[in-house]
mmCIF file of C-alpha atoms in Angstrom:
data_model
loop_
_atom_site.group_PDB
_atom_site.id
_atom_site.type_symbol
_atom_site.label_atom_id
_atom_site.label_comp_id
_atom_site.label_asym_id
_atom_site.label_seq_id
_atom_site.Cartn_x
_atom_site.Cartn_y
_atom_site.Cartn_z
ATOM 1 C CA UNK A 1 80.487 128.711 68.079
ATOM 2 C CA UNK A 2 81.944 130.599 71.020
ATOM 3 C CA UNK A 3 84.893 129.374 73.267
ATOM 4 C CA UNK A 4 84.783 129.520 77.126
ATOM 5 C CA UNK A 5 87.757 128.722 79.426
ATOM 6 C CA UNK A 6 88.140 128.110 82.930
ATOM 7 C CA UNK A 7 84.582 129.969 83.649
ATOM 8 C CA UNK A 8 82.145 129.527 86.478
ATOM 9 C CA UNK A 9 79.467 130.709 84.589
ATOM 10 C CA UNK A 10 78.449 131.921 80.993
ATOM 11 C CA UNK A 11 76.895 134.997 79.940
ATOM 12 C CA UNK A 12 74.896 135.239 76.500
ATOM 13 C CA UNK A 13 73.075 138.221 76.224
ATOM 14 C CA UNK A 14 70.624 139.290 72.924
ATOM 15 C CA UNK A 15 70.394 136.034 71.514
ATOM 16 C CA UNK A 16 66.729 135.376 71.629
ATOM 17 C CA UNK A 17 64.251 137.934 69.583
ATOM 18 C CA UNK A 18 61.195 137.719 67.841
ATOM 19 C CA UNK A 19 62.452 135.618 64.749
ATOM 20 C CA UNK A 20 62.208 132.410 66.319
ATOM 21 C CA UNK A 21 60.031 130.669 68.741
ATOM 22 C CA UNK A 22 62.035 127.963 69.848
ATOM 23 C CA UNK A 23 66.098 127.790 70.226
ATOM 24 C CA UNK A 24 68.569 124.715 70.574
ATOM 25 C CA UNK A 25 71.864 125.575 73.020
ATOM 26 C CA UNK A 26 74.329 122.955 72.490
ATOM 27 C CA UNK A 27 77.171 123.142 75.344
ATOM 28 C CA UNK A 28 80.344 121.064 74.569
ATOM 29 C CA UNK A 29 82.760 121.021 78.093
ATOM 30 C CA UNK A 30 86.165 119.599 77.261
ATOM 31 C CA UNK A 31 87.341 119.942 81.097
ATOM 32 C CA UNK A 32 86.245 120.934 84.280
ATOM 33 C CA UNK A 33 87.865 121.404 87.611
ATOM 34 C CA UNK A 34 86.969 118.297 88.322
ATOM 35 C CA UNK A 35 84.914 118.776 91.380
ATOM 36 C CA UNK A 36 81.415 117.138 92.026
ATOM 37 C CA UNK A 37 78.813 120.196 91.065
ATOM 38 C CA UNK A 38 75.749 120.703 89.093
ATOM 39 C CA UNK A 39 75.060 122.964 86.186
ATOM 40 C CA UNK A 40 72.769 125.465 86.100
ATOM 41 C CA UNK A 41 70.644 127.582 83.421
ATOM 42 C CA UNK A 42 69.019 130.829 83.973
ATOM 43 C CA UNK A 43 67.042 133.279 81.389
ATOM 44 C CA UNK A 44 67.913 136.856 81.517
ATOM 45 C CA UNK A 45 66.621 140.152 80.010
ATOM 46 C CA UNK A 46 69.181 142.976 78.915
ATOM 47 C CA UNK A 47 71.975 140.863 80.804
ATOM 48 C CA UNK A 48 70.006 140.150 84.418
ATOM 49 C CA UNK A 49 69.186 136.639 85.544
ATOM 50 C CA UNK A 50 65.693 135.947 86.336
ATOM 51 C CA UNK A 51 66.504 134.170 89.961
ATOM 52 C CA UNK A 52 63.005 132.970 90.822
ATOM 53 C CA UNK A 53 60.295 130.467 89.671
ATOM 54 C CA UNK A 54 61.455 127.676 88.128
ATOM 55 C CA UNK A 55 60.133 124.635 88.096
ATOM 56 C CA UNK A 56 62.204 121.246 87.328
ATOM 57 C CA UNK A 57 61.887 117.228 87.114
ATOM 58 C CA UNK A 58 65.339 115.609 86.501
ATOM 59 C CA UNK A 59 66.288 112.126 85.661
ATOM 60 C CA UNK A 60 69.634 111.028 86.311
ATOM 61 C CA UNK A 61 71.347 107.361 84.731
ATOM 62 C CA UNK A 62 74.541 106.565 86.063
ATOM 63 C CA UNK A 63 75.585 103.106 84.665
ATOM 64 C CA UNK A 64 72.482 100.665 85.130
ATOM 65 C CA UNK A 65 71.336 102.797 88.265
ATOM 66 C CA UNK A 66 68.543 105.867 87.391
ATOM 67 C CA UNK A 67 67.394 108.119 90.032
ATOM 68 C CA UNK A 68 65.087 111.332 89.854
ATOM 69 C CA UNK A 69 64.518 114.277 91.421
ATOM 70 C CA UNK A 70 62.449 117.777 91.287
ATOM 71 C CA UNK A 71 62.966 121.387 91.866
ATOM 72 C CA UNK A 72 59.589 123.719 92.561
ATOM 73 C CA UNK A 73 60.049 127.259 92.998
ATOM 74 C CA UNK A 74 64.056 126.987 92.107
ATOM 75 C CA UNK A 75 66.294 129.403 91.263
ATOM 76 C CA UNK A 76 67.736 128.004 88.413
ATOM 77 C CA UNK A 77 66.755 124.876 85.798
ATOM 78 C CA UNK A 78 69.083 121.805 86.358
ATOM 79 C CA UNK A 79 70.765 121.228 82.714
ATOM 80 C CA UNK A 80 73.910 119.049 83.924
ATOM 81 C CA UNK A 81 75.112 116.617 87.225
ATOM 82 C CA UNK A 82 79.057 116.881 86.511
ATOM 83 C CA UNK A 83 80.572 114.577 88.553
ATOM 84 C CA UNK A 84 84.254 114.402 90.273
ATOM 85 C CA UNK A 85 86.274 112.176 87.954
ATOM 86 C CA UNK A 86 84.209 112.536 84.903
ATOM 87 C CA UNK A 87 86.097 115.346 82.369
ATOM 88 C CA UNK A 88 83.950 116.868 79.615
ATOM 89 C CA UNK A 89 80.152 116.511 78.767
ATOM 90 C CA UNK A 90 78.058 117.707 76.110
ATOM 91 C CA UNK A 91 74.227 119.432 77.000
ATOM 92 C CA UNK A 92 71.530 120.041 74.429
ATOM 93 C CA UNK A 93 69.405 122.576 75.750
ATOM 94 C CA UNK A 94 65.759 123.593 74.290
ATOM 95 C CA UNK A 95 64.418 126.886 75.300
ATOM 96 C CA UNK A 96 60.438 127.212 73.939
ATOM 97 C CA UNK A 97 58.847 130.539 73.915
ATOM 98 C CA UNK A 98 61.839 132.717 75.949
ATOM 99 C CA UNK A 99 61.220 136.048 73.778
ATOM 100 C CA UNK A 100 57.544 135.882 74.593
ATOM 101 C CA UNK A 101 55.813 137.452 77.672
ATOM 102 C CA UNK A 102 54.995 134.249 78.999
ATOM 103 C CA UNK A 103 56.311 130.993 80.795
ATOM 104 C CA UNK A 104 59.777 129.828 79.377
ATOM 105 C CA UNK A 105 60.201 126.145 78.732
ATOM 106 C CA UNK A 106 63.089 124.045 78.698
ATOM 107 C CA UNK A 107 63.823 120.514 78.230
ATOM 108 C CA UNK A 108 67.731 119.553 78.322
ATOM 109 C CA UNK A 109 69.684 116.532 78.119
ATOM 110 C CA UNK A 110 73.500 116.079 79.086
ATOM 111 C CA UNK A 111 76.004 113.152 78.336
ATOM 112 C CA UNK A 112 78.931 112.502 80.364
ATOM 113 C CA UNK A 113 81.400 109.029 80.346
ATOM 114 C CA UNK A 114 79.039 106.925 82.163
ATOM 115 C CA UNK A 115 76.356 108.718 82.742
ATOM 116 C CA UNK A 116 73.340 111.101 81.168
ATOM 117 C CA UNK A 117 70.751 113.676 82.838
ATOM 118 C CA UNK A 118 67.549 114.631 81.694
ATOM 119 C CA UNK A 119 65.397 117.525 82.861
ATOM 120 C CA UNK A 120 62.444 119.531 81.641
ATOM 121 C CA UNK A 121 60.765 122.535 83.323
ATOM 122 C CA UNK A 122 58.788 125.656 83.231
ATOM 123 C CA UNK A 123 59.834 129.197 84.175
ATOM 124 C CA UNK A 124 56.273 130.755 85.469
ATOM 125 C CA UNK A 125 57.315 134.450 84.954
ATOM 126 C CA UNK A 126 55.391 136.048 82.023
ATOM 127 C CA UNK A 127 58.876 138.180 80.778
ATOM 128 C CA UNK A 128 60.504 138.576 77.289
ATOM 129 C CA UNK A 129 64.248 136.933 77.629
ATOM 130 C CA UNK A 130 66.464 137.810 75.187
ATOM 131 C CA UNK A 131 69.575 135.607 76.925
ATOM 132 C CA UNK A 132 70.585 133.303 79.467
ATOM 133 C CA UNK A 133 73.405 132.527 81.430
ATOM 134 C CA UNK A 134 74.762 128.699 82.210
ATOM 135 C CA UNK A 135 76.354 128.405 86.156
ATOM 136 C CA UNK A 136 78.242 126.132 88.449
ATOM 137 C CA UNK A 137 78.616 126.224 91.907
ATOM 138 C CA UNK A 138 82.273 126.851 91.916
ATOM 139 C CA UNK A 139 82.943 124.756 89.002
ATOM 140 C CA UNK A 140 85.341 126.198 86.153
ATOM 141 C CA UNK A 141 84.254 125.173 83.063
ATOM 142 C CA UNK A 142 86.274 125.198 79.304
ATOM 143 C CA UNK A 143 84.339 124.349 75.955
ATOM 144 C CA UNK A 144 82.098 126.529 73.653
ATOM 145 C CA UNK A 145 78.549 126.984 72.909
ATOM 146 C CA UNK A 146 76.648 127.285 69.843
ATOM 147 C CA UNK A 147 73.258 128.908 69.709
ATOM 148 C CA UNK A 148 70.348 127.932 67.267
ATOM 149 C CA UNK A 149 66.861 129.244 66.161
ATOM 150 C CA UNK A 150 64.683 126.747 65.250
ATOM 151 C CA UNK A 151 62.787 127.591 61.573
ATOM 152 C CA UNK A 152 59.291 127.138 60.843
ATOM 153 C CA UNK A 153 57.752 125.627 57.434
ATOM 154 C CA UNK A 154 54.085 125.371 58.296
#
C-alpha cells in the first residue's frame, strides 16, 4: 500500500510486466479539496501517459437518480465523479491486458457517501504499459493505493 497526500495526480510507474495478465488498482481517498471534479486514469510506458484513444461508457447513481454518459476518442478513462461536499471514496480499478501490445481494458467502479460510478472502456493503442497515472482536474487528493496481479490456475 502506498500513501498519497494532497496530490493532483498519481504516478505509478513499472508495475505491470509480463507475470500477469490482468491487475486490480484499489484507490482509497480519505479527503479531497472538496471541489466538484472527476477522476481520471491514464496508462503509461517508462513514466509517459498515453493521452489519446480511449474509449468510455459511464454510469453514474446518485441517490435513486442514475444517469450515463460516454467518452469516444478521450484522453483519459473516467474512474471517479467526486463531488463538492462528498469527502473520501474508494475506486476498484481493473486493467486487462496493459503489458501486451494490444488494446488496454478497464472496467472501474467508485463509491462515494451517496453515490457510485461505473465505467468500462477500451484503450485502442496496440502498446506495452508498464504503469499508469490517476488525475484530477485541479483536485488534491490524500489516500493510498494498492496494486494487484491477478493469478491464473487453469
Amino acid at each position: 500500500e502506498t500513501s498519497f497526500s494532497a496530490v493532483s495526480s498519481i504516478q505509478v510507474n513499472s508495475v505491470f510486466s509480463a507475470t500477469y495478465t490482468n491487475y486490480l488498482v484499489k484507490v482509497l481517498f480519505t479527503s479531497n479539496s472538496n471541489a466538484a471534479d472527476g477522476v481520471y486514469l491514464r496508462v503509461s510506458a517508462s513514466g509517459t501517459p498515453s493521452t489519446t484513444n480511449y474509449d468510455n461508457q459511464q454510469l453514474t447513481q446518485t441517490n435513486t437518480t442514475v444517469t450515463g454518459g460516454q467518452g469516444l476518442a478521450d484522453q483519459w478513462f473516467s474512474i471517479g465523479s467526486n463531488a463538492s461536499g462528498i469527502v473520501g471514496g474508494y475506486i476498484d480499478i481493473n486493467l486487462m491486458n496493459p503489458f501486451s501490445a494490444a488494446s488496454t481494458y478497464v472496467y472501474s467502479r467508485e463509491w462515494m457517501a451517496n453515490k457510485q460510478f461505473f465505467q468500462s472502456g477500451i484503450h485502442t493503442t496496440a502498446t506495452s504499459y508498464d504503469g499508469f497515472t490517476v488525475v484530477t482536474n485541479g483536485m488534491t487528493l490524500t489516500g493510498s493505493y494498492t496494486v494487484y496481479g491477478y493469478g491464473k490456475t487453469v
